[in-house]
Short mmCIF file of C-alpha atoms and ligand atoms in Angstrom, two decimals:
data_model
loop_
_atom_site.label_atom_id
_atom_site.label_comp_id
_atom_site.label_asym_id
_atom_site.label_seq_id
_atom_site.Cartn_x
_atom_site.Cartn_y
_atom_site.Cartn_z
CA MET A 1 27.32 -1.39 -50.01
CA TYR A 2 29.87 -2.19 -47.32
CA ILE A 3 30.00 -5.98 -46.25
CA GLU A 4 30.19 -5.01 -42.84
CA ARG A 5 26.25 -4.17 -43.08
CA HIS A 6 25.50 -7.59 -45.06
CA MET A 7 27.74 -10.17 -43.37
CA ILE A 8 26.40 -13.09 -41.21
CA THR A 9 27.81 -12.56 -37.59
CA PRO A 10 29.04 -14.10 -35.57
CA ALA A 11 30.77 -16.53 -37.67
CA LEU A 12 30.99 -20.04 -36.68
CA THR A 13 34.59 -21.33 -36.87
CA VAL A 14 36.80 -24.50 -36.05
CA LYS A 15 40.18 -24.54 -34.49
CA PRO A 16 43.06 -26.39 -36.53
CA ASP A 17 43.22 -29.01 -34.03
CA THR A 18 39.35 -30.02 -34.45
CA LEU A 19 38.91 -33.56 -35.66
CA LEU A 20 37.32 -34.41 -39.03
CA PRO A 21 34.36 -36.26 -37.52
CA GLU A 22 33.38 -33.17 -35.30
CA VAL A 23 33.70 -30.64 -38.39
CA LYS A 24 31.61 -32.94 -40.38
CA GLU A 25 28.76 -32.71 -37.70
CA ILE A 26 28.95 -29.21 -37.50
CA LEU A 27 28.69 -28.70 -41.38
CA THR A 28 25.95 -31.24 -41.70
CA SER A 29 23.88 -29.93 -38.68
CA HIS A 30 24.14 -26.30 -39.93
CA LYS A 31 23.77 -27.15 -43.45
CA PHE A 32 27.06 -25.25 -44.21
CA ARG A 33 29.40 -26.14 -46.95
CA HIS A 34 32.32 -24.10 -45.69
CA LEU A 35 33.79 -23.04 -42.17
CA PRO A 36 36.73 -20.79 -41.33
CA VAL A 37 39.69 -22.37 -39.45
CA VAL A 38 41.13 -19.86 -36.82
CA ASP A 39 43.93 -20.06 -34.33
CA HIS A 40 43.80 -19.62 -30.80
CA ASP A 41 43.38 -15.81 -31.35
CA ASN A 42 40.46 -16.22 -33.66
CA ARG A 43 42.92 -15.17 -36.61
CA LEU A 44 42.10 -16.87 -39.94
CA ILE A 45 44.40 -19.43 -40.97
CA GLY A 46 42.31 -21.56 -43.55
CA MET A 47 39.11 -22.73 -44.80
CA ILE A 48 37.62 -26.20 -44.59
CA SER A 49 34.92 -27.35 -47.02
CA ASP A 50 32.53 -30.21 -47.25
CA ARG A 51 34.34 -31.22 -50.45
CA ASP A 52 37.81 -31.32 -48.27
CA ILE A 53 35.88 -33.78 -45.71
CA ARG A 54 34.19 -35.88 -48.30
CA SER A 55 37.75 -36.50 -50.08
CA ALA A 56 39.35 -37.51 -46.79
CA TYR A 57 36.50 -40.17 -46.15
CA PRO A 58 36.81 -43.52 -47.65
CA SER A 59 34.91 -44.30 -50.74
CA SER A 60 31.92 -46.57 -50.23
CA VAL A 61 33.26 -48.82 -53.04
CA LEU A 62 36.38 -50.03 -51.13
CA GLU A 63 36.48 -53.22 -49.28
CA GLU A 64 35.30 -53.43 -45.53
CA GLU A 65 38.60 -53.69 -44.10
CA LYS A 66 40.31 -51.01 -45.97
CA ARG A 67 37.36 -48.65 -45.29
CA ARG A 68 37.66 -49.19 -41.49
CA THR A 69 41.58 -48.35 -41.60
CA ILE A 70 40.73 -45.14 -43.28
CA LEU A 71 37.79 -44.21 -41.15
CA ASP A 72 40.06 -44.82 -38.15
CA GLU A 73 42.58 -42.48 -39.75
CA VAL A 74 40.08 -39.81 -40.18
CA SER A 75 38.72 -39.87 -36.82
CA LYS A 76 42.16 -38.77 -35.80
CA THR A 77 42.81 -36.28 -38.60
CA LYS A 78 42.94 -32.84 -37.65
CA VAL A 79 41.29 -29.97 -39.81
CA GLU A 80 44.75 -28.25 -40.27
CA ASP A 81 46.14 -31.44 -42.13
CA VAL A 82 43.33 -31.24 -45.16
CA MET A 83 42.03 -27.57 -44.95
CA GLY A 84 42.79 -25.35 -47.76
CA SER A 85 45.22 -22.53 -47.04
CA LYS A 86 44.94 -20.52 -50.29
CA ILE A 87 42.16 -18.39 -49.00
CA PHE A 88 40.49 -15.34 -50.14
CA SER A 89 38.95 -12.96 -47.62
CA LEU A 90 36.99 -9.75 -47.30
CA SER A 91 37.48 -6.85 -44.92
CA PRO A 92 34.47 -5.01 -43.38
CA LEU A 93 35.30 -2.15 -45.84
CA SER A 94 35.11 -4.42 -48.96
CA THR A 95 31.94 -3.54 -50.96
CA LEU A 96 29.25 -5.93 -52.61
CA ASP A 97 30.97 -5.44 -55.90
CA ASP A 98 34.26 -6.58 -54.38
CA ALA A 99 32.58 -9.73 -52.85
CA LEU A 100 30.98 -10.46 -56.36
CA HIS A 101 34.26 -10.25 -58.06
CA LEU A 102 36.13 -12.44 -55.50
CA LEU A 103 33.60 -15.18 -55.26
CA SER A 104 33.59 -15.79 -58.85
CA ARG A 105 37.26 -15.35 -59.33
CA GLY A 106 37.96 -17.66 -56.46
CA LYS A 107 35.03 -20.13 -57.38
CA VAL A 108 34.11 -20.41 -53.74
CA GLY A 109 30.62 -20.29 -52.13
CA LEU A 110 31.50 -18.40 -48.93
CA LEU A 111 34.17 -15.59 -47.93
CA PRO A 112 35.23 -15.17 -44.32
CA VAL A 113 35.43 -11.37 -43.26
CA VAL A 114 38.49 -10.29 -41.20
CA ASP A 115 39.65 -7.40 -39.41
CA GLU A 116 43.05 -5.44 -39.48
CA ASP A 117 44.37 -8.45 -37.29
CA ARG A 118 43.07 -11.11 -39.51
CA GLN A 119 40.52 -11.92 -36.80
CA VAL A 120 37.30 -13.51 -38.39
CA ILE A 121 34.41 -11.09 -37.63
CA GLY A 122 31.91 -12.77 -39.89
CA VAL A 123 31.28 -14.56 -43.17
CA PHE A 124 29.49 -13.76 -46.53
CA SER A 125 28.16 -16.24 -48.87
CA VAL A 126 26.77 -16.16 -52.48
CA GLN A 127 23.62 -16.50 -51.11
CA ASP A 128 24.00 -13.43 -49.04
CA LEU A 129 25.18 -11.57 -51.90
CA MET A 130 22.02 -12.39 -53.90
CA LYS A 131 19.98 -11.19 -51.15
CA ALA A 132 21.69 -8.05 -51.02
CA TYR A 133 21.56 -7.25 -54.64
CA LYS A 134 17.86 -8.20 -54.71
CA ASN A 135 17.22 -5.56 -51.99
CA LEU A 136 19.63 -3.10 -53.56
CA TYR A 137 17.89 -3.33 -57.14
CA GLY A 138 14.38 -3.81 -55.86
CA ILE A 139 13.94 -6.96 -57.47
CA GLY A 140 10.95 -8.91 -56.13
CA GLU A 141 9.54 -5.68 -54.40
CA LYS A 142 5.90 -5.62 -54.79
CA GLY A 143 4.56 -2.67 -56.63
CA SER A 144 7.50 -2.06 -58.79
CA PHE A 145 8.61 -2.59 -62.12
CA LEU A 146 11.48 -2.02 -64.80
CA ILE A 147 11.40 0.72 -67.21
CA ALA A 148 13.61 0.92 -70.24
CA LEU A 149 14.56 4.04 -71.73
CA GLU A 150 16.25 5.15 -75.00
CA ASP A 151 19.08 7.49 -74.34
CA ASP A 152 18.47 10.60 -76.25
CA GLY A 153 22.14 11.32 -77.02
CA GLN A 154 21.63 15.10 -75.30
CA PRO A 155 23.93 15.92 -72.23
CA LYS A 156 23.21 14.62 -68.77
CA PRO A 157 20.57 12.19 -69.47
CA LEU A 158 20.79 10.68 -65.87
CA THR A 159 20.83 14.16 -64.26
CA ARG A 160 17.58 14.92 -66.01
CA ILE A 161 15.81 11.70 -65.50
CA VAL A 162 16.42 11.86 -61.61
CA ARG A 163 15.61 15.33 -61.54
CA VAL A 164 12.03 15.02 -63.10
CA LEU A 165 11.39 11.84 -61.20
CA GLU A 166 12.05 13.61 -57.83
CA GLU A 167 10.13 16.73 -58.82
CA MET A 168 7.18 14.50 -59.50
CA GLN A 169 7.80 12.47 -56.25
CA ILE A 170 8.05 9.25 -58.10
CA SER A 171 10.26 6.89 -56.16
CA PHE A 172 12.59 4.47 -57.93
CA SER A 173 15.22 2.16 -56.76
CA ARG A 174 17.74 1.47 -59.58
CA LEU A 175 18.91 3.27 -62.46
CA SER A 176 21.35 2.07 -64.72
CA ARG A 177 22.85 2.43 -68.23
CA VAL A 178 24.11 -0.05 -70.38
CA LYS A 179 25.48 -0.32 -74.08
CA GLY A 180 22.56 -1.70 -76.21
CA GLU A 181 22.67 -2.53 -79.98
CA ASN A 182 23.77 -0.06 -82.68
CA ASN A 183 25.93 1.67 -79.86
CA LYS A 184 22.78 3.20 -78.43
CA ASN A 185 22.70 3.47 -74.63
CA ILE A 186 19.70 2.08 -72.74
CA ILE A 187 18.81 3.47 -69.40
CA TYR A 188 16.79 1.27 -67.13
CA LEU A 189 15.02 2.16 -64.00
CA ARG A 190 13.00 0.46 -61.45
CA VAL A 191 9.83 2.70 -60.26
CA GLN A 192 7.41 2.07 -57.51
CA THR A 193 4.21 3.38 -58.86
CA PHE A 194 1.33 2.35 -60.89
CA ASN A 195 0.41 6.00 -62.01
CA ILE A 196 2.26 5.19 -65.38
CA ASN A 197 0.67 8.35 -66.65
CA LEU A 198 2.75 10.26 -64.44
CA ILE A 199 5.71 8.49 -65.63
CA HIS A 200 5.01 9.07 -69.24
CA LYS A 201 4.51 12.60 -68.46
CA ALA A 202 7.72 12.95 -66.77
CA PHE A 203 9.84 11.53 -69.34
CA LYS A 204 7.88 13.34 -72.13
CA GLU A 205 8.94 16.36 -70.29
CA ILE A 206 12.71 15.73 -70.75
CA GLY A 207 12.22 14.29 -74.35
CA MET A 208 12.96 10.64 -73.28
CA LYS A 209 11.33 7.65 -75.04
CA ILE A 210 10.25 4.40 -73.19
CA ILE A 211 11.14 1.31 -75.04
CA LYS A 212 8.04 -0.89 -75.22
CA ASP A 213 9.46 -4.23 -76.33
CA MET B 1 -29.85 -9.94 -87.75
CA THR B 2 -27.84 -10.81 -84.49
CA HIS B 3 -29.59 -12.24 -81.82
CA PHE B 4 -28.42 -11.07 -78.07
CA ASN B 5 -28.97 -12.80 -74.94
CA PRO B 6 -29.75 -10.61 -71.84
CA ILE B 7 -26.78 -9.27 -69.95
CA THR B 8 -27.52 -7.77 -66.47
CA LEU B 9 -25.18 -4.60 -65.71
CA VAL B 10 -24.34 -4.26 -61.93
CA SER B 11 -23.36 -0.63 -60.98
CA HIS B 12 -24.13 2.11 -58.81
CA LYS B 13 -24.09 5.90 -59.20
CA HIS B 14 -22.00 6.37 -56.00
CA TYR B 15 -19.20 4.64 -57.98
CA LEU B 16 -18.49 7.81 -59.79
CA GLU B 17 -17.79 9.76 -56.50
CA HIS B 18 -14.74 7.84 -55.72
CA ASP B 19 -12.50 10.91 -56.32
CA THR B 20 -8.59 10.17 -57.05
CA GLY B 21 -7.66 13.83 -56.95
CA GLY B 22 -7.56 14.79 -60.55
CA GLY B 23 -4.15 15.70 -61.86
CA GLU B 24 -2.80 12.92 -63.59
CA HIS B 25 -4.59 10.02 -62.03
CA PRO B 26 -5.48 7.45 -64.44
CA GLU B 27 -8.48 5.80 -62.30
CA VAL B 28 -11.27 8.13 -62.95
CA PRO B 29 -15.07 8.39 -62.71
CA GLU B 30 -15.00 9.07 -66.49
CA ARG B 31 -14.35 5.20 -67.11
CA LEU B 32 -17.46 4.32 -65.97
CA LEU B 33 -19.03 7.39 -67.74
CA ALA B 34 -17.30 6.45 -71.04
CA ILE B 35 -18.73 2.64 -71.06
CA SER B 36 -22.42 3.85 -70.31
CA GLU B 37 -22.20 6.21 -73.05
CA GLN B 38 -20.86 3.64 -75.58
CA LEU B 39 -23.53 1.10 -74.36
CA LYS B 40 -26.55 3.58 -74.63
CA LYS B 41 -25.63 3.81 -78.67
CA SER B 42 -24.85 0.16 -78.65
CA PRO B 43 -27.10 -2.44 -80.29
CA LEU B 44 -26.71 -4.21 -77.49
CA CYS B 45 -28.91 -1.73 -75.61
CA PRO B 46 -32.19 -3.39 -75.76
CA VAL B 47 -30.83 -6.52 -74.00
CA LEU B 48 -29.19 -4.83 -71.17
CA VAL B 49 -30.79 -4.78 -67.63
CA GLU B 50 -29.07 -2.37 -65.12
CA VAL B 51 -29.33 -3.35 -61.38
CA ASP B 52 -27.74 -1.43 -58.46
CA ALA B 53 -24.99 -3.00 -56.65
CA ARG B 54 -26.06 -3.27 -52.73
CA GLU B 55 -23.39 -3.15 -49.99
CA PRO B 56 -21.97 -6.40 -48.73
CA GLU B 57 -22.31 -7.64 -45.45
CA ARG B 58 -19.38 -6.89 -43.24
CA GLN B 59 -18.30 -10.77 -42.80
CA ASP B 60 -18.16 -10.93 -46.53
CA VAL B 61 -15.50 -8.49 -46.82
CA LEU B 62 -13.75 -9.90 -43.54
CA ALA B 63 -13.63 -13.38 -45.30
CA PHE B 64 -10.67 -11.98 -46.92
CA HIS B 65 -9.64 -8.71 -45.51
CA ASP B 66 -8.28 -7.93 -41.84
CA GLU B 67 -10.79 -5.86 -39.70
CA SER B 68 -8.01 -3.91 -38.68
CA TYR B 69 -7.27 -2.79 -42.34
CA LEU B 70 -11.23 -1.91 -42.51
CA TYR B 71 -10.65 0.56 -39.66
CA ARG B 72 -7.39 1.80 -40.77
CA PHE B 73 -9.02 2.60 -44.39
CA GLU B 74 -12.27 4.36 -42.90
CA GLU B 75 -10.33 6.35 -40.53
CA THR B 76 -8.03 7.47 -43.26
CA ALA B 77 -10.74 8.51 -45.35
CA LEU B 78 -12.73 10.30 -42.69
CA SER B 79 -9.64 12.10 -41.62
CA GLY B 80 -9.26 13.69 -44.81
CA LYS B 81 -6.04 12.18 -45.89
CA THR B 82 -5.81 12.19 -49.77
CA TYR B 83 -4.40 8.65 -50.11
CA LEU B 84 -4.00 5.08 -48.29
CA GLY B 85 -0.62 3.68 -48.15
CA HIS B 86 1.28 4.65 -51.28
CA PRO B 87 0.02 7.98 -53.17
CA ASP B 88 -1.05 5.83 -56.18
CA ASN B 89 -4.02 5.04 -53.99
CA GLN B 90 -5.93 8.24 -53.85
CA ILE B 91 -8.79 8.48 -51.82
CA CYS B 92 -11.75 10.99 -50.70
CA PHE B 93 -13.89 11.31 -47.81
CA ASP B 94 -16.48 8.82 -49.06
CA SER B 95 -13.94 6.35 -50.83
CA TYR B 96 -14.30 3.77 -47.82
CA GLN B 97 -18.16 3.39 -48.44
CA ILE B 98 -17.66 3.32 -52.15
CA ALA B 99 -15.07 0.71 -52.09
CA LEU B 100 -17.36 -1.54 -49.82
CA LEU B 101 -20.05 -1.00 -52.57
CA SER B 102 -17.74 -1.82 -55.36
CA ALA B 103 -17.17 -5.08 -53.50
CA GLY B 104 -20.94 -5.39 -53.24
CA GLY B 105 -21.19 -5.51 -57.05
CA GLY B 106 -19.95 -9.18 -57.39
CA ILE B 107 -22.28 -10.13 -54.52
CA THR B 108 -25.09 -8.53 -56.09
CA GLY B 109 -24.30 -10.48 -59.31
CA ILE B 110 -24.03 -13.80 -57.72
CA ASP B 111 -27.50 -13.47 -56.07
CA LEU B 112 -28.97 -12.66 -59.59
CA LEU B 113 -27.16 -15.60 -61.14
CA GLU B 114 -28.26 -17.90 -58.66
CA ASN B 115 -31.85 -16.54 -57.69
CA ASN B 116 -33.10 -14.58 -60.83
CA ASN B 117 -32.55 -16.55 -63.98
CA ALA B 118 -29.70 -14.22 -65.01
CA ASP B 119 -26.88 -16.00 -66.94
CA LEU B 120 -24.62 -13.18 -67.81
CA VAL B 121 -23.47 -10.54 -65.47
CA PHE B 122 -21.01 -7.80 -65.67
CA CYS B 123 -20.24 -5.75 -62.73
CA LEU B 124 -19.26 -2.19 -63.78
CA VAL B 125 -17.40 -1.23 -60.48
CA ARG B 126 -14.59 1.24 -59.22
CA PRO B 127 -12.32 1.27 -57.47
CA PRO B 128 -10.97 -1.88 -59.00
CA GLY B 129 -9.87 -4.80 -56.76
CA HIS B 130 -7.37 -7.49 -58.13
CA HIS B 131 -4.29 -5.65 -56.69
CA ALA B 132 -5.74 -5.43 -52.96
CA GLU B 133 -4.30 -7.73 -50.44
CA SER B 134 -5.78 -8.85 -47.06
CA SER B 135 -4.33 -5.58 -45.69
CA LEU B 136 -2.71 -3.76 -48.33
CA PRO B 137 -4.10 -1.45 -50.76
CA LEU B 138 -2.06 -1.55 -54.00
CA GLY B 139 -2.51 -0.36 -57.53
CA PHE B 140 -5.55 1.80 -57.05
CA CYS B 141 -7.34 -1.07 -55.42
CA PHE B 142 -8.57 -1.30 -51.73
CA PHE B 143 -11.04 -4.27 -51.74
CA ASN B 144 -10.62 -7.47 -53.66
CA ASN B 145 -13.69 -7.50 -55.41
CA ALA B 146 -13.17 -10.87 -57.27
CA VAL B 147 -11.67 -12.53 -53.94
CA ILE B 148 -14.88 -11.31 -51.84
CA ALA B 149 -17.01 -12.59 -54.62
CA ALA B 150 -15.72 -16.16 -54.97
CA LYS B 151 -15.66 -16.70 -51.23
CA TYR B 152 -19.35 -15.49 -51.02
CA TRP B 153 -20.13 -17.74 -53.74
CA GLN B 154 -18.53 -20.71 -52.10
CA LYS B 155 -20.06 -19.90 -48.78
CA LYS B 156 -23.57 -18.70 -49.60
CA TYR B 157 -24.57 -21.15 -52.66
CA GLU B 158 -21.95 -23.81 -52.00
CA ARG B 159 -20.51 -23.62 -55.34
CA GLU B 160 -17.26 -25.54 -54.30
CA LYS B 161 -14.96 -24.97 -57.38
CA ILE B 162 -14.35 -21.59 -58.49
CA VAL B 163 -12.06 -20.44 -61.43
CA ILE B 164 -10.97 -16.55 -61.57
CA ILE B 165 -9.74 -15.88 -65.12
CA ASP B 166 -7.86 -12.61 -64.83
CA TRP B 167 -6.85 -10.92 -68.32
CA ASP B 168 -6.14 -7.51 -67.22
CA ALA B 169 -2.80 -6.70 -68.33
CA HIS B 170 -1.36 -6.62 -64.80
CA HIS B 171 -1.05 -9.67 -62.46
CA GLY B 172 -3.82 -10.03 -59.73
CA ASN B 173 -1.22 -10.53 -56.82
CA GLY B 174 -4.14 -9.78 -54.41
CA ILE B 175 -6.22 -12.98 -55.95
CA GLN B 176 -2.99 -15.01 -56.00
CA ALA B 177 -2.12 -14.13 -52.39
CA ALA B 178 -5.82 -15.00 -51.31
CA PHE B 179 -5.96 -18.61 -52.81
CA GLU B 180 -2.35 -19.74 -53.67
CA GLU B 181 -2.72 -22.38 -50.73
CA ASP B 182 -6.43 -23.23 -51.57
CA PRO B 183 -7.02 -25.87 -54.25
CA SER B 184 -10.84 -24.97 -54.30
CA VAL B 185 -10.04 -22.00 -56.21
CA LEU B 186 -8.12 -22.06 -59.53
CA TYR B 187 -6.61 -18.44 -60.45
CA ILE B 188 -5.53 -18.10 -63.75
CA SER B 189 -3.84 -14.94 -64.91
CA ILE B 190 -2.48 -13.58 -68.49
CA HIS B 191 -0.43 -10.62 -68.01
CA GLU B 192 2.41 -8.63 -69.16
CA HIS B 193 6.00 -10.16 -67.90
CA PRO B 194 6.41 -9.18 -64.17
CA THR B 195 9.92 -7.59 -64.66
CA PHE B 196 8.49 -4.91 -67.11
CA SER B 197 5.13 -4.55 -65.47
CA PHE B 198 3.35 -3.56 -62.50
CA PRO B 199 3.25 -5.01 -59.54
CA GLY B 200 6.35 -7.30 -60.61
CA THR B 201 4.48 -10.53 -59.60
CA GLY B 202 2.98 -13.35 -61.49
CA HIS B 203 5.93 -15.43 -62.54
CA ALA B 204 5.39 -18.54 -64.38
CA GLU B 205 7.06 -20.58 -61.70
CA ASP B 206 4.33 -19.61 -59.11
CA ASN B 207 1.90 -22.51 -59.52
CA GLY B 208 0.45 -22.38 -55.97
CA MET B 209 1.69 -23.48 -52.33
CA GLY B 210 0.94 -26.61 -50.07
CA PRO B 211 -2.29 -28.14 -50.94
CA GLY B 212 -3.01 -25.30 -53.55
CA THR B 213 0.03 -26.40 -55.57
CA GLY B 214 -1.31 -26.60 -59.22
CA THR B 215 -4.26 -24.34 -58.78
CA THR B 216 -2.54 -21.28 -59.65
CA LEU B 217 -1.69 -20.69 -63.37
CA ASN B 218 0.39 -17.41 -64.21
CA VAL B 219 0.99 -16.69 -67.96
CA PRO B 220 3.21 -13.84 -68.52
CA LEU B 221 3.42 -12.42 -72.07
CA ARG B 222 6.18 -10.37 -73.44
CA PRO B 223 5.73 -6.66 -73.74
CA GLY B 224 4.19 -6.26 -77.40
CA SER B 225 2.26 -9.33 -77.35
CA ASP B 226 -0.71 -9.16 -79.41
CA ASP B 227 -4.00 -10.97 -80.14
CA THR B 228 -2.16 -14.23 -81.57
CA VAL B 229 0.03 -14.59 -78.73
CA PHE B 230 -2.95 -14.06 -76.34
CA LEU B 231 -5.21 -16.60 -77.95
CA GLN B 232 -2.37 -19.04 -78.19
CA ALA B 233 -1.73 -18.98 -74.53
CA MET B 234 -5.38 -19.25 -74.03
CA GLU B 235 -5.57 -22.49 -76.19
CA ARG B 236 -2.28 -24.12 -75.15
CA LEU B 237 -2.39 -23.34 -71.46
CA VAL B 238 -5.85 -21.92 -70.21
CA GLU B 239 -8.09 -24.35 -71.88
CA PRO B 240 -6.38 -27.59 -70.68
CA ALA B 241 -6.27 -26.16 -66.95
CA LEU B 242 -9.80 -25.51 -67.13
CA ALA B 243 -10.75 -29.05 -68.43
CA ASP B 244 -8.61 -30.50 -65.79
CA PHE B 245 -9.98 -28.56 -62.96
CA ARG B 246 -13.82 -28.40 -63.97
CA PRO B 247 -14.84 -25.45 -62.17
CA ASP B 248 -18.60 -25.15 -60.88
CA ARG B 249 -18.30 -21.27 -61.37
CA ILE B 250 -16.41 -18.67 -63.29
CA ILE B 251 -15.42 -15.30 -62.38
CA VAL B 252 -13.73 -13.01 -64.69
CA SER B 253 -11.33 -10.40 -63.55
CA ALA B 254 -12.03 -8.18 -66.71
CA GLY B 255 -9.39 -5.50 -67.30
CA PHE B 256 -9.27 -3.73 -70.61
CA ASP B 257 -5.62 -2.11 -70.14
CA GLY B 258 -3.92 -4.72 -72.50
CA HIS B 259 -5.40 -2.68 -75.44
CA ILE B 260 -2.63 -1.24 -77.46
CA LYS B 261 -3.84 2.12 -77.20
CA ASP B 262 -3.53 1.67 -73.36
CA ASP B 263 -0.41 3.27 -72.03
CA MET B 264 -0.72 1.21 -68.54
CA SER B 265 0.86 -1.68 -70.26
CA GLY B 266 3.02 -2.73 -73.39
CA LEU B 267 0.41 -5.26 -74.50
CA SER B 268 -0.79 -4.75 -77.92
CA TYR B 269 -4.40 -6.13 -78.03
CA SER B 270 -6.89 -5.08 -80.30
CA THR B 271 -10.48 -4.26 -79.68
CA ASP B 272 -11.62 -7.10 -81.73
CA LEU B 273 -9.83 -9.49 -79.26
CA TYR B 274 -12.27 -8.43 -76.62
CA GLU B 275 -15.25 -9.95 -78.66
CA VAL B 276 -13.36 -13.24 -79.03
CA ILE B 277 -12.82 -13.35 -75.37
CA GLY B 278 -16.38 -12.57 -74.49
CA ARG B 279 -17.26 -15.56 -76.96
CA LYS B 280 -14.86 -17.77 -75.01
CA MET B 281 -16.02 -17.10 -71.49
CA ALA B 282 -19.55 -17.65 -72.31
CA ALA B 283 -18.75 -20.87 -74.09
CA TRP B 284 -16.64 -21.79 -71.00
CA ALA B 285 -19.62 -21.02 -68.94
CA SER B 286 -22.16 -23.08 -70.83
CA GLN B 287 -19.67 -26.10 -70.91
CA TYR B 288 -19.04 -26.06 -67.17
CA CYS B 289 -21.47 -23.95 -65.27
CA GLN B 290 -25.12 -24.00 -67.14
CA GLY B 291 -24.06 -20.75 -68.74
CA LYS B 292 -23.58 -18.65 -65.51
CA LEU B 293 -20.96 -15.91 -65.90
CA LEU B 294 -19.94 -13.33 -63.61
CA SER B 295 -17.36 -10.71 -64.89
CA ILE B 296 -16.01 -7.74 -62.81
CA LEU B 297 -14.35 -4.73 -64.29
CA GLU B 298 -10.80 -4.42 -62.98
CA GLY B 299 -8.35 -1.84 -65.17
CA GLY B 300 -8.56 -0.15 -68.50
CA TYR B 301 -7.44 3.49 -68.52
CA HIS B 302 -7.76 4.55 -72.21
CA LEU B 303 -11.22 5.87 -72.14
CA GLU B 304 -12.32 5.15 -75.67
CA SER B 305 -10.55 1.74 -75.92
CA LEU B 306 -12.02 0.91 -72.72
CA ALA B 307 -15.56 1.91 -73.57
CA GLU B 308 -15.15 0.06 -77.04
CA SER B 309 -13.56 -3.17 -75.64
CA VAL B 310 -16.17 -3.35 -73.10
CA GLU B 311 -19.00 -3.31 -75.72
CA ARG B 312 -17.36 -5.84 -77.72
CA TYR B 313 -16.63 -8.16 -74.94
CA LEU B 314 -20.30 -7.69 -73.99
CA GLN B 315 -21.45 -8.49 -77.49
CA GLY B 316 -19.26 -11.70 -77.81
CA MET B 317 -20.54 -13.07 -74.46
CA ALA B 318 -24.22 -12.38 -75.60
CA GLN B 319 -23.91 -14.07 -78.77
CA THR B 320 -22.64 -17.45 -77.72
CA THR B 321 -25.35 -19.63 -76.20
CA GLN B 322 -27.62 -19.22 -79.55
CA GLY B 323 -27.33 -22.10 -81.84
ZN1 LIG C 401 -4.68 -3.54 -64.87
#
């Protein structure tokens, strides 16, 4: 669950005095959309995105002379003049859930990961988050599928489910309980077997019903 | 009185010796026994011709499977281990040989179709095949019987364009993997939605890759889907795809686990549906392939429904070409 196991390292960063054409080149050649900006001690001081860069460049509908003037300015502009300084960041001990929360709250595509000294030690993107959850939930894993069970209302349903699955040596990768319609809880789990007889037997033994549609 | 066209059944008594360990395992020899019992008392009985499957040549199996996988499978079986890869894939000492013989079913059937005037061939084989990949056993499958058959048909008889129609309740990931980049084989699978069903593959978005883009058709159905939903999908999606592709030969991956009584899927097909499917498959064979139709048994685990559904499938198939 910890970001340190899922982040991308080392992080590519730029210095505050890097000029915009160079940043643009880095973003394009790596197909990145965001870069952390760090000071000379590798401490996070801002983020620069392709959007920041795009708005600094002249619009193509401008007349030639004006365009040239702006381009001339851009080529001398430093990152620190256009970077965003209101930044969200993660720590190595942030969890995937923390990252999900921050990515959606900050409406950003990538978060820098910093240590206690605010030095950038990695980055973590929406894509990385999707990959991590995909593994975590066993989605797309060949040989597995999702089962939905109706909670029988008896005590400790999850404990009973896990116990019987483990006893029958049926491996599973996700177990979650959500509120369904009519206040009934539905329990989802992803199992890795084709021996559905065994699964039926397991759930019959503890009185759980498989929901078929 | 109904007239039935002859059907050749390809099978082998050794298929009964693939031992999946008893207990709760659904893929048992009784599956084949239930079918033959049913057919013995069927009105179809007089038109059924039984033929023994032969072993395939090693090269026929290697046309899809890795040689290292063959060695691993053989060694594992001979060493006395009870499963290959995942505990689902139970084996016994003779399972390697029997799985080869199972792959030989389709090949035997093809020879009969091409050389012996047979038109309708049904291979009563086990273990099943459509989940097996080139070096991966999966879901009780070891060798991919349908893939091996398709490649044999192309190579030996130069039947270039093959369609594999797979209406087993589960997606045939192994068949898809074999042909997803190959435009000469159209793979059509109608199965329960992959989120809720083994093996979790076969999304509608997967339609082939590279030169094979467009020659994979996945039709996932919601759990609970019945005959009507199935037949609508056939009409709206499968028939146009076939008309477009114009196959030289048809292979049917015939699995019967979509039956409402079969717990292996959440689909709700009736026994009657299989007769309709039989008629359709034979009609398409007449339309595209001079009436030649090869069907290979895949899943189907509720013994009574399996036996009845196979009988009805054969009845539907045998009725068609007259009139
Ligand atoms: Zn199946």
